[in-house]
Amino acid sequence: MEPHLFSPLQIRDLHLKNRLVMSPMQQYSSPDGLVGPWHLVHLGSRAVGGVGLVITEATAVTPEGRNTLFDTGLWNEAQVAAWRPVVEFVQAQGTKIAVQLWHAGGKGSHAHPAAGFHYISPAQGGWVTKSASSVSLDKQHTAEALTIPEIQALIADFAAGAQRAVAAGFDAIELHAGHGYLFHQFYSALANQRTDEYGGSFENRIQLLIETVAAIRAVIPVSMPLLVRLSAVDFSDQTHAWGLTDSVRLTALLQQHGVDVVTASAGGFSAPDKASVVPLYQVPYAEKIRAETGVLTGAVGLITTPEQANALITTGQADLVVLARELLRDPYFPLHAARALHLETPAPVQYLRAFPAAGH
Ligand SMILES: Cc1cc2nc3c(=O)[nH]c(=O)nc-3n(C[C@H](O)[C@H](O)[C@H](O)COP(=O)(O)O)c2cc1C
């Protein structure tokens, strides 16, 4: 039988019960990088709702890797301890959980979105942001270019963050390499003006991501999947902008270095043309990357109906359907989708009287 939305998927030793994934969504609710009851309920309720995989919001590997003072972290042991009950609750529902590790680079040090999301200087409690080059990504401040020793230290920070993720019990790790954050600041020539071994050619610009992937692979179990979220295109017509062909090339190399899944998002330095933002608008990126490299792909962006989600799997456009805002609107989307598609997925035993199995 051809795979569908509720077909299981094996990635290394990880068994997903279906193809529905909760997309990472920053909650700006973590002073000192600590998760708490909000995260237990927020992530836990999507597990109760039946997604196969929950991916946490972007979680910083150093305090300076945060976008705001309220982002989650994995740079100390208190954060590992805070994550554990969240991880265990999600897993107890038969759902797997990955942590999305990131560094915001030159997009760091911003106020809480409810307070205006403006840049906060070191004197105001923020920090000096670092990026591939001395550029302004928010049009409010200019980042400093990372030195080579600082780049090496960052790679080590990612490896340490990955080890803490293993200690916290996560099933998988996703690297956030899109949306104009640090890795994207390196691989896109729109933000990378370096002239050393981390800038210039395609090979040099992707080097930070490749070295980080290798450093993480060296410290996590072979059985543990490693995912990467890319911005597949830059939404820019500048000739040096990052494009889909670059993403295909990069994915093939990531695969050689032990990456199992690529989720194809887009943009981060400039917004797409409004008229192009239609349902499924980013799916062609996942489809092309999957067809050209054979890597497992996640499709994300304006996927909102059970029929759209199921068709992505049955037609082989993607292997995973990654939902963000629709899961905020409906945490029980998987249970509702199974019913709409006349497919089977078990509801939590506590809820069986509301979601009886077919034939009962
Ligand atoms: C509140 C919110 C926070 C987000 N935070 C993250 C994040 O931490 N990491 C990430 O990769 N994408 C983040 N995104 C992007 C989503 O994961 C997703 O790619 C985007 O919303 C498009 O999917 P959708 O149309 O299903 O919402 C965020 C989106 C929202 C709405």
Short mmCIF file of C-alpha atoms and ligand atoms in Angstrom, two decimals:
data_model
loop_
_atom_site.label_atom_id
_atom_site.label_comp_id
_atom_site.label_asym_id
_atom_site.label_seq_id
_atom_site.Cartn_x
_atom_site.Cartn_y
_atom_site.Cartn_z
CA MET A 1 0.00 0.00 0.00
CA GLU A 2 1.32 3.47 -0.85
CA PRO A 3 2.37 5.61 2.12
CA HIS A 4 -0.13 8.12 3.44
CA LEU A 5 -0.27 10.74 6.20
CA PHE A 6 -0.71 8.12 8.90
CA SER A 7 1.93 5.70 7.63
CA PRO A 8 4.84 5.22 10.01
CA LEU A 9 8.36 6.31 9.11
CA GLN A 10 11.67 4.96 10.35
CA ILE A 11 14.65 7.36 10.46
CA ARG A 12 17.75 5.58 11.78
CA ASP A 13 16.42 4.04 15.06
CA LEU A 14 13.60 6.55 15.39
CA HIS A 15 10.12 5.24 14.68
CA LEU A 16 7.53 7.90 13.86
CA LYS A 17 3.92 6.76 14.09
CA ASN A 18 2.82 9.16 11.34
CA ARG A 19 4.06 11.93 9.03
CA LEU A 20 2.68 14.91 10.92
CA VAL A 21 5.28 17.15 12.53
CA MET A 22 4.83 20.12 14.83
CA SER A 23 6.95 22.90 13.36
CA PRO A 24 9.27 24.87 15.66
CA MET A 25 7.62 28.00 17.02
CA GLN A 26 9.33 30.50 19.30
CA GLN A 27 7.20 31.21 22.36
CA TYR A 28 9.27 34.01 23.93
CA SER A 29 8.35 32.59 27.33
CA SER A 30 11.68 31.45 28.78
CA PRO A 31 13.56 33.84 31.05
CA ASP A 32 17.14 32.52 31.46
CA GLY A 33 16.45 30.09 28.62
CA LEU A 34 14.37 27.86 30.91
CA VAL A 35 11.28 26.01 29.73
CA GLY A 36 8.41 25.65 32.18
CA PRO A 37 4.74 24.74 32.51
CA TRP A 38 3.84 26.69 29.35
CA HIS A 39 6.06 24.42 27.27
CA LEU A 40 4.76 21.28 28.95
CA VAL A 41 1.21 22.21 27.97
CA HIS A 42 2.07 23.80 24.60
CA LEU A 43 4.18 20.91 23.30
CA GLY A 44 2.36 18.28 25.34
CA SER A 45 -1.04 19.13 23.92
CA ARG A 46 0.20 18.63 20.34
CA ALA A 47 1.50 15.22 21.43
CA VAL A 48 -1.91 14.43 22.94
CA GLY A 49 -3.36 15.59 19.61
CA GLY A 50 -1.36 12.88 17.87
CA VAL A 51 1.52 14.37 15.86
CA GLY A 52 4.29 11.88 15.14
CA LEU A 53 7.09 14.34 15.90
CA VAL A 54 7.22 17.53 17.93
CA ILE A 55 10.07 19.91 17.12
CA THR A 56 10.74 22.45 19.86
CA GLU A 57 11.11 26.13 19.22
CA ALA A 58 14.55 27.44 18.28
CA THR A 59 16.78 26.76 21.29
CA ALA A 60 20.03 28.65 21.67
CA VAL A 61 23.38 26.98 22.36
CA THR A 62 24.81 30.13 23.99
CA PRO A 63 23.12 33.14 25.64
CA GLU A 64 24.32 35.31 22.72
CA GLY A 65 22.71 32.86 20.30
CA ARG A 66 19.26 34.03 21.32
CA ASN A 67 17.02 36.26 19.27
CA THR A 68 15.42 37.72 22.42
CA LEU A 69 15.98 37.46 26.16
CA PHE A 70 13.01 35.06 26.31
CA ASP A 71 14.16 32.25 24.00
CA THR A 72 14.78 28.72 25.23
CA GLY A 73 18.33 27.48 25.71
CA LEU A 74 20.52 24.43 26.14
CA TRP A 75 23.74 26.01 27.33
CA ASN A 76 23.59 24.84 30.97
CA GLU A 77 22.54 21.95 33.17
CA ALA A 78 19.52 23.78 34.69
CA GLN A 79 18.08 23.98 31.16
CA VAL A 80 18.67 20.24 30.63
CA ALA A 81 16.76 19.53 33.86
CA ALA A 82 13.91 21.87 32.83
CA TRP A 83 13.53 20.17 29.43
CA ARG A 84 13.37 16.62 30.86
CA PRO A 85 9.72 16.54 32.08
CA VAL A 86 8.58 18.13 28.80
CA VAL A 87 10.47 15.52 26.78
CA GLU A 88 9.17 12.68 28.94
CA PHE A 89 5.54 13.83 28.72
CA VAL A 90 5.65 14.07 24.93
CA GLN A 91 7.29 10.64 24.64
CA ALA A 92 4.72 9.09 27.00
CA GLN A 93 2.06 9.95 24.37
CA GLY A 94 3.88 7.88 21.73
CA THR A 95 5.17 11.05 20.06
CA LYS A 96 8.87 11.71 19.43
CA ILE A 97 10.52 15.01 20.17
CA ALA A 98 13.42 16.84 18.52
CA VAL A 99 15.08 19.99 19.76
CA GLN A 100 15.79 22.72 17.24
CA LEU A 101 19.25 24.11 18.00
CA TRP A 102 20.22 27.49 16.65
CA HIS A 103 22.22 30.67 16.91
CA ALA A 104 20.59 33.94 15.83
CA GLY A 105 23.93 35.59 14.96
CA GLY A 106 23.39 39.17 13.81
CA LYS A 107 19.65 38.85 14.44
CA GLY A 108 20.18 38.49 18.19
CA SER A 109 19.59 40.79 21.17
CA HIS A 110 16.04 41.94 20.52
CA ALA A 111 13.22 42.90 22.87
CA HIS A 112 10.22 40.66 23.42
CA PRO A 113 7.83 40.95 20.42
CA ALA A 114 5.15 42.35 22.75
CA ALA A 115 7.62 45.13 23.68
CA GLY A 116 8.35 46.05 20.07
CA PHE A 117 11.05 43.53 19.05
CA HIS A 118 13.62 46.33 18.71
CA TYR A 119 17.39 45.88 19.12
CA ILE A 120 18.62 46.10 22.73
CA SER A 121 22.17 47.40 23.18
CA PRO A 122 24.60 45.95 25.75
CA ALA A 123 23.92 49.00 27.98
CA GLN A 124 20.21 48.07 27.92
CA GLY A 125 20.90 44.44 28.88
CA GLY A 126 21.51 43.05 25.41
CA TRP A 127 24.76 42.04 23.74
CA VAL A 128 27.05 42.74 20.79
CA THR A 129 25.79 40.48 18.01
CA LYS A 130 28.17 38.54 15.75
CA SER A 131 27.63 37.36 12.22
CA ALA A 132 29.58 36.22 9.17
CA SER A 133 30.28 39.85 8.32
CA SER A 134 29.82 43.30 9.73
CA VAL A 135 26.34 43.86 8.32
CA SER A 136 23.02 45.19 9.57
CA LEU A 137 20.31 42.55 9.34
CA ASP A 138 17.62 44.43 11.28
CA LYS A 139 18.43 47.95 10.00
CA GLN A 140 18.83 49.00 13.66
CA HIS A 141 22.34 47.89 14.54
CA THR A 142 25.41 46.43 12.87
CA ALA A 143 26.75 43.02 13.84
CA GLU A 144 30.48 42.34 14.24
CA ALA A 145 32.22 39.78 12.04
CA LEU A 146 33.17 36.57 13.84
CA THR A 147 36.89 35.82 14.08
CA ILE A 148 38.15 32.34 13.17
CA PRO A 149 38.70 31.36 16.85
CA GLU A 150 35.14 32.56 17.61
CA ILE A 151 33.81 30.40 14.76
CA GLN A 152 35.66 27.38 16.16
CA ALA A 153 34.24 28.11 19.63
CA LEU A 154 30.72 28.30 18.18
CA ILE A 155 31.05 24.90 16.55
CA ALA A 156 32.11 23.51 19.95
CA ASP A 157 29.08 25.25 21.53
CA PHE A 158 26.80 23.43 19.09
CA ALA A 159 28.43 20.08 19.89
CA ALA A 160 28.00 20.77 23.62
CA GLY A 161 24.37 21.77 23.06
CA ALA A 162 23.81 18.51 21.15
CA GLN A 163 25.30 16.52 24.03
CA ARG A 164 22.95 18.29 26.43
CA ALA A 165 20.04 17.46 24.11
CA VAL A 166 21.00 13.77 24.36
CA ALA A 167 21.22 14.11 28.16
CA ALA A 168 17.77 15.73 28.26
CA GLY A 169 16.35 12.68 26.45
CA PHE A 170 15.50 14.21 23.07
CA ASP A 171 14.94 11.69 20.26
CA ALA A 172 16.48 13.84 17.52
CA ILE A 173 18.15 17.17 16.82
CA GLU A 174 17.26 19.72 14.15
CA LEU A 175 19.69 22.49 13.24
CA HIS A 176 17.96 25.73 12.34
CA ALA A 177 19.91 26.81 9.29
CA GLY A 178 17.30 29.07 7.75
CA HIS A 179 15.33 32.29 8.22
CA GLY A 180 18.32 34.63 8.12
CA TYR A 181 19.93 33.28 11.31
CA LEU A 182 23.60 32.41 11.78
CA PHE A 183 24.07 29.48 9.37
CA HIS A 184 22.02 31.27 6.72
CA GLN A 185 24.10 34.43 7.36
CA PHE A 186 27.10 32.33 6.32
CA TYR A 187 25.76 30.35 3.35
CA SER A 188 23.94 33.23 1.66
CA ALA A 189 26.17 35.74 -0.09
CA LEU A 190 23.52 38.35 0.72
CA ALA A 191 24.95 38.42 4.28
CA ASN A 192 28.40 36.82 3.91
CA GLN A 193 31.09 39.18 2.63
CA ARG A 194 34.05 37.33 4.16
CA THR A 195 37.22 36.81 2.18
CA ASP A 196 38.67 33.96 4.30
CA GLU A 197 37.90 30.23 4.20
CA TYR A 198 34.33 30.87 5.44
CA GLY A 199 33.39 33.30 2.65
CA GLY A 200 33.49 33.74 -1.11
CA SER A 201 32.84 30.45 -2.88
CA PHE A 202 29.81 28.19 -2.29
CA GLU A 203 32.11 25.65 -0.59
CA ASN A 204 33.46 28.28 1.80
CA ARG A 205 30.06 29.75 2.66
CA ILE A 206 28.56 26.36 3.57
CA GLN A 207 31.65 25.38 5.57
CA LEU A 208 30.34 26.52 8.99
CA LEU A 209 27.18 24.42 8.61
CA ILE A 210 29.09 21.38 7.36
CA GLU A 211 31.65 21.59 10.19
CA THR A 212 28.87 21.99 12.75
CA VAL A 213 26.98 18.98 11.37
CA ALA A 214 30.17 16.91 11.55
CA ALA A 215 30.89 18.08 15.11
CA ILE A 216 27.36 17.17 16.21
CA ARG A 217 27.42 13.80 14.45
CA ALA A 218 30.66 13.00 16.28
CA VAL A 219 29.04 13.40 19.72
CA ILE A 220 25.48 12.04 19.29
CA PRO A 221 24.52 8.36 18.98
CA VAL A 222 24.63 6.88 15.48
CA SER A 223 21.02 5.84 16.08
CA MET A 224 19.87 9.46 16.54
CA PRO A 225 18.49 11.34 13.53
CA LEU A 226 19.87 14.74 12.62
CA LEU A 227 17.60 17.14 10.75
CA VAL A 228 18.37 20.49 9.14
CA ARG A 229 15.96 23.31 8.31
CA LEU A 230 17.14 25.35 5.34
CA SER A 231 15.94 28.48 3.68
CA ALA A 232 15.77 26.88 0.25
CA VAL A 233 15.70 30.26 -1.50
CA ASP A 234 16.39 33.87 -0.50
CA PHE A 235 13.28 35.45 -2.09
CA SER A 236 15.59 37.90 -3.86
CA ASP A 237 16.37 38.53 -7.51
CA GLN A 238 19.93 39.66 -6.76
CA THR A 239 22.28 37.46 -8.76
CA HIS A 240 24.31 36.43 -5.71
CA ALA A 241 21.22 35.41 -3.69
CA TRP A 242 20.87 31.80 -2.50
CA GLY A 243 18.74 29.64 -4.78
CA LEU A 244 17.16 26.20 -5.04
CA THR A 245 20.08 24.75 -7.00
CA ASP A 246 22.37 25.78 -4.13
CA SER A 247 20.02 24.06 -1.67
CA VAL A 248 20.08 20.84 -3.68
CA ARG A 249 23.89 20.95 -3.77
CA LEU A 250 24.11 21.70 -0.06
CA THR A 251 21.63 18.95 0.84
CA ALA A 252 23.68 16.33 -1.00
CA LEU A 253 26.71 17.34 1.07
CA LEU A 254 24.73 17.44 4.32
CA GLN A 255 23.53 13.92 3.57
CA GLN A 256 27.15 12.75 3.17
CA HIS A 257 27.88 14.22 6.59
CA GLY A 258 25.05 12.33 8.28
CA VAL A 259 21.97 14.55 7.95
CA ASP A 260 18.80 12.48 7.59
CA VAL A 261 16.05 15.01 6.91
CA VAL A 262 15.94 18.45 5.33
CA THR A 263 12.96 20.72 5.87
CA ALA A 264 12.62 23.28 3.12
CA SER A 265 11.56 26.66 4.39
CA ALA A 266 12.58 29.93 2.74
CA GLY A 267 13.54 33.57 3.20
CA GLY A 268 14.87 35.45 6.19
CA PHE A 269 16.57 38.47 4.65
CA SER A 270 13.68 39.70 2.55
CA ALA A 271 9.98 38.93 2.35
CA PRO A 272 8.49 37.03 -0.57
CA ASP A 273 6.23 38.72 -3.06
CA LYS A 274 2.84 38.75 -1.24
CA ALA A 275 0.99 37.31 -4.22
CA SER A 276 3.24 34.24 -4.18
CA VAL A 277 2.37 33.34 -0.58
CA VAL A 278 -0.41 30.89 -1.33
CA PRO A 279 -1.26 27.48 0.16
CA LEU A 280 1.63 25.00 -0.26
CA TYR A 281 3.90 27.73 -1.72
CA GLN A 282 7.10 26.21 -0.30
CA VAL A 283 6.29 22.61 -1.23
CA PRO A 284 8.14 22.73 -4.60
CA TYR A 285 11.39 23.29 -2.68
CA ALA A 286 10.95 20.11 -0.63
CA GLU A 287 9.85 18.21 -3.73
CA LYS A 288 12.86 19.27 -5.81
CA ILE A 289 15.37 18.59 -3.00
CA ARG A 290 13.82 15.15 -2.43
CA ALA A 291 13.78 14.27 -6.14
CA GLU A 292 17.37 15.40 -6.77
CA THR A 293 19.06 14.01 -3.65
CA GLY A 294 16.83 11.23 -2.33
CA VAL A 295 17.02 12.74 1.16
CA LEU A 296 13.91 12.60 3.35
CA THR A 297 12.24 16.01 3.21
CA GLY A 298 9.78 17.96 5.27
CA ALA A 299 7.38 20.35 3.53
CA VAL A 300 6.32 23.44 5.49
CA GLY A 301 4.33 26.60 4.91
CA LEU A 302 0.59 27.24 4.58
CA ILE A 303 -0.43 23.60 4.81
CA THR A 304 -3.79 23.71 6.56
CA THR A 305 -6.09 20.89 5.46
CA PRO A 306 -6.00 17.10 5.94
CA GLU A 307 -6.36 16.63 2.19
CA GLN A 308 -3.36 18.86 1.38
CA ALA A 309 -1.27 17.11 4.01
CA ASN A 310 -2.19 13.61 2.86
CA ALA A 311 -1.58 14.41 -0.81
CA LEU A 312 1.96 15.58 -0.06
CA ILE A 313 2.76 12.07 1.18
CA THR A 314 0.76 10.02 -1.33
CA THR A 315 2.22 11.90 -4.31
CA GLY A 316 5.77 11.66 -2.95
CA GLN A 317 6.36 15.41 -2.77
CA ALA A 318 7.63 15.11 0.80
CA ASP A 319 8.12 12.54 3.54
CA LEU A 320 6.96 14.70 6.45
CA VAL A 321 4.26 17.37 6.70
CA VAL A 322 5.41 20.14 9.02
CA LEU A 323 2.62 22.29 10.45
CA ALA A 324 2.99 25.48 12.46
CA ARG A 325 0.03 27.86 12.72
CA GLU A 326 -2.64 25.27 11.91
CA LEU A 327 -1.51 23.34 14.99
CA LEU A 328 -1.84 26.51 17.07
CA ARG A 329 -5.42 26.79 15.87
CA ASP A 330 -6.13 23.09 16.34
CA PRO A 331 -3.83 21.04 18.59
CA TYR A 332 -5.91 17.97 17.72
CA PHE A 333 -5.41 18.39 13.96
CA PRO A 334 -4.07 14.81 13.59
CA LEU A 335 -7.14 13.28 15.25
CA HIS A 336 -9.45 15.46 13.17
CA ALA A 337 -7.46 14.75 9.99
CA ALA A 338 -7.63 10.99 10.48
CA ARG A 339 -11.38 11.21 10.82
CA ALA A 340 -11.72 13.44 7.73
CA LEU A 341 -9.52 11.12 5.66
CA HIS A 342 -11.17 7.93 6.95
CA LEU A 343 -7.76 6.77 8.14
CA GLU A 344 -6.86 5.25 11.47
CA THR A 345 -4.88 6.91 14.25
CA PRO A 346 -5.26 6.03 17.90
CA ALA A 347 -6.57 8.72 20.24
CA PRO A 348 -5.18 8.80 23.79
CA VAL A 349 -6.90 6.11 25.84
CA GLN A 350 -8.29 8.83 28.12
CA TYR A 351 -10.13 10.37 25.13
CA LEU A 352 -11.45 7.23 23.44
CA ARG A 353 -15.08 8.02 24.24
CA ALA A 354 -14.77 11.14 22.10
CA PHE A 355 -12.68 9.53 19.34
CA PRO A 356 -13.88 5.92 19.08
CA ALA A 357 -11.90 3.64 16.79
CA ALA A 358 -13.61 2.78 13.50
CA GLY A 359 -16.17 0.03 13.91
CA HIS A 360 -16.96 0.88 17.55
C1 LIG B 1 4.83 32.00 16.42
C2 LIG B 1 5.83 31.44 15.42
C3 LIG B 1 7.13 31.19 15.83
C4 LIG B 1 8.05 30.60 14.94
N1 LIG B 1 9.29 30.23 15.40
C5 LIG B 1 10.09 29.46 14.62
C6 LIG B 1 11.24 28.84 15.16
O1 LIG B 1 11.55 28.93 16.36
N2 LIG B 1 12.01 28.10 14.30
C7 LIG B 1 11.68 27.93 12.99
O2 LIG B 1 12.41 27.25 12.27
N3 LIG B 1 10.57 28.49 12.48
C8 LIG B 1 9.75 29.21 13.27
N4 LIG B 1 8.57 29.68 12.77
C9 LIG B 1 8.19 29.34 11.40
C10 LIG B 1 7.29 28.10 11.38
O3 LIG B 1 7.95 26.96 11.92
C11 LIG B 1 6.80 27.77 9.96
O4 LIG B 1 7.89 27.52 9.14
C12 LIG B 1 5.96 28.92 9.37
O5 LIG B 1 5.05 29.44 10.32
C13 LIG B 1 5.18 28.46 8.14
O6 LIG B 1 4.34 27.38 8.46
P1 LIG B 1 2.74 27.56 8.71
O7 LIG B 1 2.18 28.19 7.47
O8 LIG B 1 2.25 26.13 8.94
O9 LIG B 1 2.55 28.43 9.91
C14 LIG B 1 7.67 30.32 13.62
C15 LIG B 1 6.36 30.63 13.21
C16 LIG B 1 5.44 31.15 14.09
C17 LIG B 1 4.02 31.40 13.62
#
